């Protein structure tokens, strides 16, 4: 286990009451037992369908259908969500919503159990750490005016991942799967609740040899990831006059991935989709993540609660990967080599291993970074009635600070007889040597007013943020401060929002919202905050075995914000850039129907989701990652059309499920009209299949097929060349509950 330096930070934190019970029925029609999950911000499908804003709840039952541990496959059915695949296993997904660039999920508010979970949410939000999807009980997607409670990113949406909860009675799970490419997944958990004490312990291991093959090398291209979690709760008697509980959560994970940024040229991709060049042989990513969270809940009276969360997250990563090729005439980025292997024929021959090179011809950068994120947040909830009018007021405040520490270097390698050997050790800090930090105080108030069939939801959020960048320079490796350059930026912004929902009757609802979109500014001069005005209008229907929702949205930016990241096709500085005015609008549609709803033996729910998105940039500028932008260009990485269909045949002894999804073509550089081939990702259809057989009430056999049709179309062109999704693969396993 690799060492990570952490400080113990214990404080009390935010939770909701009634974590001791479990929801008995997952439904949008009724709520026979109202329970609020301890770490949820929505709680269940019933509440999601009754919010004055777009909300999507993926329940534990939904997750179990395909038993996926790839977040990309879990979220793909959510309308308005864009997924950019990178590794085929969903280890570090890029997620966007409603036309925002998905690059490293940096434009949405990411949370686990209601707490910000990106490595440095304010200072450097690119999510190179992503929680293990296999240990999540639910996923909550909040868009529109509903999201202003969960900043700082309020333009597109928020994603909250709800971790496994402490069980109400003694129980546990053991599951193990094995599949193609020597892919294995083992999970176990055990927990129990007593009158005044409860606990949960769980362990996750996921590993694979990988499905890529490196030229002239026997090195595997897979990964090995471990995740450990422990939760403990102390509480008063449930019938105490003033109920209180204190829950501690400790989480540690480590990951070793032989992952690369080096893709393939168009020609090589057509010849051998799952090839990797020899120049990527030494590429690997090592990470450690530690979370300590404490949660205190108090209910002074039946209509007033306070939930407080204190949290500390530390994350260390070193993505060691080929960056440039230098044959003595100057350095050429790997992105330029793969984009034009004819112009850079000598460099291409070097990174493919087909020629011997001089020393230090292949420059492998150690993207060594440490992150820290900590804070405390308190949320109060007051509800009361005045006659037939219902009032529900939520108010909260959060103090947060985080930082990203870049201490990077570059090693030199040479190719000799189709072997890659090191010829120079770089010095720590000689490539990047800076710390970017942020402090923020955020507060919000949200008022839900119910008058007969009408629900009004006005809200207001304030973000007061200071971002500081301390650059020590590439020659001051010991950080004495002799060449220190400091820049700072402070933003104080008010973020209003308003939602409305009208119940036409028990089956039909109209809703709409209007809110301000915001993303924090950077620390460097000229890096402005992102601002927009966002509107949505929707209709929900829920009648008998059929439910549907249709939403139109329109986001108008006064200033859109982009980032110079290598993963997004840039140089990797991480600096923000202003994209100026822009508009994003579209339509989101979902529908579900149980075809066999009158049968007592079978169920056959079918679900459909569709997203249509139109984007337009309204400024002329040159960016390091989007290219030369002209008024009228489309935002890159956003497909106009996305469609997903799921069918699940259920019987008390077995189930068979099929998921098909279509992702339309999209561009990797800003532009308009027909997409040039060298900037295009073609449309694609991926189908997954899952089957389950219950040997007993406690033991089940499971299997799933990934990419049933074995589609080998590219899913990404950045950072440096084409790369595929997971090829056809079969996994089988056993699940035991006790």
XYZ file of C-alpha atoms in Angstrom, residues 79-364:
286
model
C -31.132 12.370 -20.428
C -28.992 15.477 -20.714
C -25.819 13.697 -19.571
C -22.765 13.444 -21.841
C -20.108 10.784 -21.227
C -16.646 10.915 -22.809
C -15.004 7.501 -22.456
C -11.246 7.246 -22.021
C -10.181 3.838 -20.679
C -13.084 1.457 -21.385
C -13.569 0.594 -17.704
C -15.008 3.877 -16.391
C -12.158 4.489 -13.949
C -11.813 8.203 -14.723
C -14.912 9.246 -16.658
C -15.533 12.631 -18.200
C -19.108 13.731 -17.506
C -20.918 16.784 -18.789
C -24.525 17.942 -18.631
C -26.623 20.092 -20.929
C -23.908 21.063 -23.356
C -21.012 21.607 -20.973
C -17.649 20.179 -22.003
C -17.363 16.766 -20.259
C -13.570 16.981 -19.894
C -12.708 15.368 -16.533
C -16.177 16.241 -15.154
C -14.833 19.669 -14.253
C -18.002 21.614 -15.134
C -20.445 19.809 -12.842
C -20.707 19.626 -9.066
C -19.487 16.151 -8.058
C -20.457 14.839 -4.627
C -20.298 11.655 -2.603
C -22.797 11.469 0.251
C -23.577 15.148 -0.189
C -19.952 16.307 0.103
C -17.767 17.733 -2.688
C -15.584 14.885 -3.930
C -13.450 16.246 -6.800
C -9.772 16.408 -5.685
C -9.811 20.232 -5.447
C -13.355 21.348 -6.357
C -12.574 25.078 -6.420
C -8.857 25.332 -7.216
C -8.523 22.470 -9.758
C -11.815 20.627 -10.341
C -10.617 18.147 -12.992
C -11.721 14.815 -11.506
C -8.725 12.517 -11.895
C -10.174 10.754 -8.865
C -13.616 9.244 -9.178
C -15.305 7.169 -6.435
C -15.694 3.434 -6.999
C -19.083 3.075 -8.668
C -19.497 -0.518 -7.452
C -19.868 0.602 -3.830
C -22.648 3.093 -4.548
C -26.261 2.476 -3.587
C -27.783 5.254 -5.696
C -26.936 8.066 -8.104
C -28.748 11.391 -8.085
C -28.605 13.776 -11.057
C -29.918 17.289 -10.437
C -30.281 19.838 -13.223
C -32.110 23.114 -13.733
C -33.129 25.343 -10.827
C -32.973 22.418 -8.379
C -29.165 22.515 -8.348
C -28.435 25.927 -6.787
C -28.212 24.263 -3.357
C -25.183 22.289 -4.504
C -22.603 24.673 -6.011
C -20.128 25.931 -6.857
C -20.923 24.737 -10.408
C -24.531 25.660 -11.162
C -24.489 25.928 -14.962
C -25.122 22.344 -15.954
C -25.962 20.101 -13.028
C -24.855 18.145 -10.000
C -24.165 14.455 -9.455
C -24.404 12.962 -5.978
C -23.246 9.390 -5.399
C -24.816 7.701 -2.381
C -22.518 5.127 -0.810
C -23.598 1.838 0.770
C -25.664 2.511 3.870
C -25.447 0.875 7.283
C -28.053 -1.928 7.269
C -30.985 -1.960 9.709
C -30.226 -5.555 10.751
C -27.234 -7.868 10.595
C -26.509 -8.552 6.933
C -23.762 -8.754 4.383
C -22.874 -9.402 0.776
C -20.186 -11.339 -1.026
C -19.873 -11.197 -4.794
C -17.189 -12.270 -7.206
C -17.027 -12.069 -10.991
C -14.511 -13.177 -13.572
C -14.432 -12.353 -17.231
C -12.669 -11.496 -20.440
C -9.139 -10.091 -20.338
C -8.698 -11.676 -16.915
C -11.020 -9.060 -15.447
C -11.984 -9.749 -11.837
C -14.203 -7.995 -9.337
C -14.569 -8.985 -5.689
C -16.818 -7.194 -3.215
C -17.814 -7.902 0.359
C -19.625 -6.002 3.085
C -20.967 -6.654 6.556
C -22.920 -4.480 8.932
C -25.490 -4.310 11.698
C -27.540 -1.849 13.735
C -28.192 -1.989 17.458
C -30.197 0.324 19.687
C -27.473 2.953 20.044
C -24.681 1.734 17.772
C -24.324 0.640 14.151
C -21.507 -0.236 11.764
C -20.630 -1.149 8.190
C -17.366 -2.427 6.708
C -16.841 -3.066 2.992
C -14.064 -3.920 0.576
C -13.873 -3.627 -3.196
C -11.204 -4.999 -5.526
C -11.357 -4.620 -9.277
C -8.555 -5.556 -11.652
C -7.911 -6.514 -15.253
C -5.089 -7.293 -17.664
C -6.634 -4.790 -20.081
C -7.724 -5.221 -23.699
C -4.900 -3.296 -25.414
C -1.588 -4.755 -26.615
C 1.682 -2.808 -26.586
C 3.958 -3.338 -29.594
C 7.038 -5.486 -28.868
C 6.120 -5.698 -25.164
C 4.550 -8.238 -22.822
C 3.431 -5.541 -20.393
C -0.260 -5.591 -19.442
C -2.430 -2.546 -20.088
C -4.937 -3.050 -17.285
C -5.273 -1.904 -13.698
C -5.598 -3.002 -10.072
C -7.811 -0.957 -7.738
C -8.706 -1.451 -4.067
C -11.275 0.436 -2.020
C -11.876 0.139 1.742
C -14.728 1.763 3.684
C -15.776 1.707 7.339
C -18.762 3.478 8.908
C -19.760 3.713 12.569
C -22.780 5.398 14.121
C -23.691 6.368 17.664
C -27.225 7.556 18.349
C -29.676 8.279 21.137
C -32.831 6.238 21.578
C -35.197 6.746 18.671
C -37.948 7.993 20.945
C -35.679 10.504 22.705
C -37.138 13.990 23.050
C -34.128 15.357 21.163
C -32.788 12.734 18.780
C -29.110 12.898 17.795
C -26.677 10.710 15.869
C -22.982 10.868 15.044
C -21.631 8.859 12.111
C -17.984 8.437 11.173
C -16.900 7.358 7.722
C -13.362 6.373 6.710
C -12.490 5.522 3.124
C -9.193 4.620 1.496
C -8.536 3.605 -2.086
C -5.504 2.924 -4.238
C -5.206 2.369 -7.948
C -2.396 1.306 -10.254
C -3.292 1.641 -13.936
C -1.069 1.120 -16.967
C -3.009 3.848 -18.748
C -1.771 6.250 -21.398
C -2.693 9.455 -23.220
C -1.173 8.095 -26.435
C -3.786 6.927 -28.925
C -3.500 5.818 -32.550
C -3.389 7.532 -35.918
C -6.452 7.108 -38.138
C -4.639 4.637 -40.377
C -3.303 2.518 -37.525
C -6.695 2.491 -35.795
C -8.312 0.951 -38.867
C -5.613 -1.729 -39.074
C -5.527 -2.694 -35.378
C -7.993 -0.979 -33.053
C -6.542 -2.385 -29.830
C -2.888 -1.646 -30.525
C -0.679 0.564 -28.356
C 2.621 2.016 -29.516
C 5.841 1.022 -27.769
C 6.328 4.631 -26.684
C 3.536 4.156 -24.133
C 5.238 1.169 -22.492
C 6.251 3.039 -19.333
C 2.971 4.938 -18.946
C 1.179 4.315 -15.673
C -0.983 6.073 -13.116
C -0.608 5.594 -9.360
C -3.202 7.094 -7.016
C -4.117 7.150 -3.335
C -7.300 8.648 -1.915
C -8.313 9.057 1.713
C -11.556 10.425 3.101
C -12.527 11.136 6.681
C -16.053 12.353 7.235
C -18.062 12.908 10.395
C -21.799 13.481 10.390
C -23.919 14.910 13.151
C -27.698 15.027 13.037
C -29.983 16.621 15.583
C -33.744 16.976 15.669
C -34.625 19.558 18.341
C -38.316 19.261 17.439
C -40.505 17.331 15.045
C -40.374 20.063 12.401
C -36.765 21.243 12.753
C -33.535 19.392 11.955
C -29.870 20.312 11.611
C -27.359 18.198 9.750
C -23.660 18.964 9.840
C -20.854 17.333 7.878
C -17.145 17.753 8.363
C -14.886 16.231 5.744
C -11.294 15.904 4.687
C -10.192 14.365 1.381
C -6.590 13.870 0.322
C -5.559 12.588 -3.076
C -2.128 11.841 -4.491
C -1.522 10.943 -8.115
C 1.372 10.561 -10.479
C 0.361 9.970 -14.068
C 3.660 9.028 -15.660
C 3.147 9.195 -19.418
C 4.812 9.962 -22.738
C 4.452 13.666 -23.512
C 6.791 14.673 -26.337
C 9.332 13.369 -28.837
C 12.631 15.203 -29.395
C 15.068 13.872 -31.985
C 17.458 16.788 -31.588
C 15.574 19.377 -33.639
C 12.959 20.391 -31.098
C 10.164 18.782 -29.102
C 6.942 17.656 -30.794
C 3.880 16.790 -28.710
C 2.415 13.312 -29.077
C -0.866 14.947 -30.113
C 0.829 16.568 -33.098
C 2.609 13.344 -34.030
C -0.578 11.242 -34.102
C -2.497 14.023 -35.878
C 0.064 14.257 -38.709
C 2.342 11.184 -38.839
C 3.543 12.148 -42.341
C 4.816 15.582 -41.367
C 6.374 14.097 -38.239
C 7.452 10.806 -39.801
C 10.703 10.554 -37.812
C 8.938 11.228 -34.510
C 6.220 8.728 -35.441
C 8.843 6.060 -36.131
C 10.376 6.765 -32.735
C 7.217 6.510 -30.637
C 6.125 3.368 -32.484
C 9.494 1.788 -31.701
C 10.389 1.207 -35.337
C 13.716 3.020 -35.237
C 16.564 3.426 -32.796
C 16.829 6.888 -31.294
C 19.249 9.174 -29.525
C 19.185 9.417 -25.753
C 16.244 11.358 -24.293
C 14.282 11.162 -27.533
C 11.113 10.110 -25.740
C 10.168 12.548 -22.986
C 8.005 10.958 -20.298
